[in-house]
PDB file of C-alpha atoms in Angstrom:
ATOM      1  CA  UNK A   1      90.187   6.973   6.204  1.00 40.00           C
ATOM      2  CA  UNK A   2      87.153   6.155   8.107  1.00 43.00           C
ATOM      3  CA  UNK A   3      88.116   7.260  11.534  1.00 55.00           C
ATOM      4  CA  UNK A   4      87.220  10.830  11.301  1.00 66.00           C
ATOM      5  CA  UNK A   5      85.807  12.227  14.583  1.00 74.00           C
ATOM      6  CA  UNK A   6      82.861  15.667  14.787  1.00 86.00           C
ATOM      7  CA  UNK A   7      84.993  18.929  15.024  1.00 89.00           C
ATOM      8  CA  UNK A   8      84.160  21.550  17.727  1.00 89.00           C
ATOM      9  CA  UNK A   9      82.930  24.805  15.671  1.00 89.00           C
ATOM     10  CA  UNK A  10      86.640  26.558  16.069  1.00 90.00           C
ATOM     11  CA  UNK A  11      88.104  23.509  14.603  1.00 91.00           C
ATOM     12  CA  UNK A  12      85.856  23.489  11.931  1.00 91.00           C
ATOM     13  CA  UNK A  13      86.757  27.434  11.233  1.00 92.00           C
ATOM     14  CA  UNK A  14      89.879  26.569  11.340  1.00 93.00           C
ATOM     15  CA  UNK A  15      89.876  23.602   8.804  1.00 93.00           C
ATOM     16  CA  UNK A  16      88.024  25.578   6.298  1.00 93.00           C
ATOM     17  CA  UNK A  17      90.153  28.203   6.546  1.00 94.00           C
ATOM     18  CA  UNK A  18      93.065  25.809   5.934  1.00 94.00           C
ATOM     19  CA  UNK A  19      90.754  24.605   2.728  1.00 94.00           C
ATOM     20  CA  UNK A  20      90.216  28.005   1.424  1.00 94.00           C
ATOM     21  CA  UNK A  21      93.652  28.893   1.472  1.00 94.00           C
ATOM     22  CA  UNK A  22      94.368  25.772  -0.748  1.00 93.00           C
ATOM     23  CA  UNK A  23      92.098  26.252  -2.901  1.00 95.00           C
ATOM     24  CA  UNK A  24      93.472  30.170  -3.838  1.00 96.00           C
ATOM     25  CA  UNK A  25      97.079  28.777  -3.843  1.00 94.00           C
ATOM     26  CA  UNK A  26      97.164  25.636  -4.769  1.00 92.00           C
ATOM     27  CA  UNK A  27      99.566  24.395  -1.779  1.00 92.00           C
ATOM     28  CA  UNK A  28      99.028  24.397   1.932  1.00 92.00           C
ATOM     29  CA  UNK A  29      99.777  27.687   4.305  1.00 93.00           C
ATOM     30  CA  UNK A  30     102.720  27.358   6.769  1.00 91.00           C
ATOM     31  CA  UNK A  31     102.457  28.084  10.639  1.00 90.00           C
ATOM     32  CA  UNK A  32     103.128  32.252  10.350  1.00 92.00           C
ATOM     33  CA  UNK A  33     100.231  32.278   7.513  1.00 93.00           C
ATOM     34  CA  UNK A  34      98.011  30.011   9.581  1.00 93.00           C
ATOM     35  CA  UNK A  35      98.952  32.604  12.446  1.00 94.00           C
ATOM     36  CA  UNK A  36      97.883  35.484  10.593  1.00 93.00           C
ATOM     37  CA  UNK A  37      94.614  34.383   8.994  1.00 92.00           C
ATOM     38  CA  UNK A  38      92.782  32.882  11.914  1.00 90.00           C
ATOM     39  CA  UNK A  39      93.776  35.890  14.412  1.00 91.00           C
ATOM     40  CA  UNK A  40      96.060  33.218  16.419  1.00 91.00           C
ATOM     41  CA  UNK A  41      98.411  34.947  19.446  1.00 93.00           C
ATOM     42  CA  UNK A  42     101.492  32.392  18.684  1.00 92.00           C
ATOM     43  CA  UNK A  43     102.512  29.369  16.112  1.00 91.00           C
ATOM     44  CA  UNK A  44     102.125  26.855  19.068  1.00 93.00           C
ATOM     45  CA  UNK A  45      98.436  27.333  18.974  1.00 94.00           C
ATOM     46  CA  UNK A  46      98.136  26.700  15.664  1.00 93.00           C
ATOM     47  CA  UNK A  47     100.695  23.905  16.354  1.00 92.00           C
ATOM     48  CA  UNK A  48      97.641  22.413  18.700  1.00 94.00           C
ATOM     49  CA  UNK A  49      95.628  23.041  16.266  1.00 94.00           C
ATOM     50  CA  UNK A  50      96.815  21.270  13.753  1.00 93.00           C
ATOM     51  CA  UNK A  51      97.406  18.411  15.298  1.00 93.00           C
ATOM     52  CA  UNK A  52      94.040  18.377  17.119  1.00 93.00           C
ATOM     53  CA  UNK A  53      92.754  17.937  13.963  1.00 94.00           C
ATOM     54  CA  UNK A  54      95.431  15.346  12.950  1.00 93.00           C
ATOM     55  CA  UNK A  55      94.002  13.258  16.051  1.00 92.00           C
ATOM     56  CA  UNK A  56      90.673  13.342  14.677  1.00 92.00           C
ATOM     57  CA  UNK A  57      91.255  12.309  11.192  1.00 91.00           C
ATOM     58  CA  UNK A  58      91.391  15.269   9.339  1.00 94.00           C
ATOM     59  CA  UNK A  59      94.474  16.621   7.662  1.00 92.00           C
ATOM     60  CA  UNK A  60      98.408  14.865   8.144  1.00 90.00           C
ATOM     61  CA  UNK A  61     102.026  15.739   7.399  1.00 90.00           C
ATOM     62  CA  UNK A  62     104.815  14.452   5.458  1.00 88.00           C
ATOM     63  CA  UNK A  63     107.802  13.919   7.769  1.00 86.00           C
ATOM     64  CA  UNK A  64     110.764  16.473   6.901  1.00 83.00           C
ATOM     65  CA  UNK A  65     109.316  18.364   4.361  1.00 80.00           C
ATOM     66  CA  UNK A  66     108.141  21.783   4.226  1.00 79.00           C
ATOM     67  CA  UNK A  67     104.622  22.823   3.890  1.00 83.00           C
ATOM     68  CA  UNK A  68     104.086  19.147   4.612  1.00 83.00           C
ATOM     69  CA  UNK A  69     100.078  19.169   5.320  1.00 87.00           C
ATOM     70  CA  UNK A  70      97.918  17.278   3.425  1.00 84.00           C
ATOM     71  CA  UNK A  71      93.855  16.926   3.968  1.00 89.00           C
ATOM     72  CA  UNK A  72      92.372  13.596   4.309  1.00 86.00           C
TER      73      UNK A  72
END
């Protein structure tokens, strides 16, 4: 997908934390984990978060599925 747009530098901290914690696991962190390694307040800003970087290009989700993020 070729419409990827440049990440502020939180967004790209975020993404690469979403990355590493792939990488160790193998499958993609939920909201509470996303929560608790970035230092978030509340699951509806990682919620933005997520799909800030959705907008741009970067990661999307499988409809009705847990754990349903994928990176592009």
């Amino acid at each position: 997908m070729s419409n990827k747009k440049g990440l502020t530098p939180k967004q790209l901290e975020f993404l690469q934390q979403i990355q590493g914690f792939i990488k160790a696991n193998g499958f993609p962190p939920s909201y509470e984990e996303l929560k608790q390694l970035t230092g978030l307040k509340s699951k509806s800003n990682v919620h933005a978060k997520m799909y800030a970087l959705k907008r741009r290009g970067y990661l999307d989700f499988l409809p009705h599925s847990s754990r349903s993020m994928y990176l592009l």
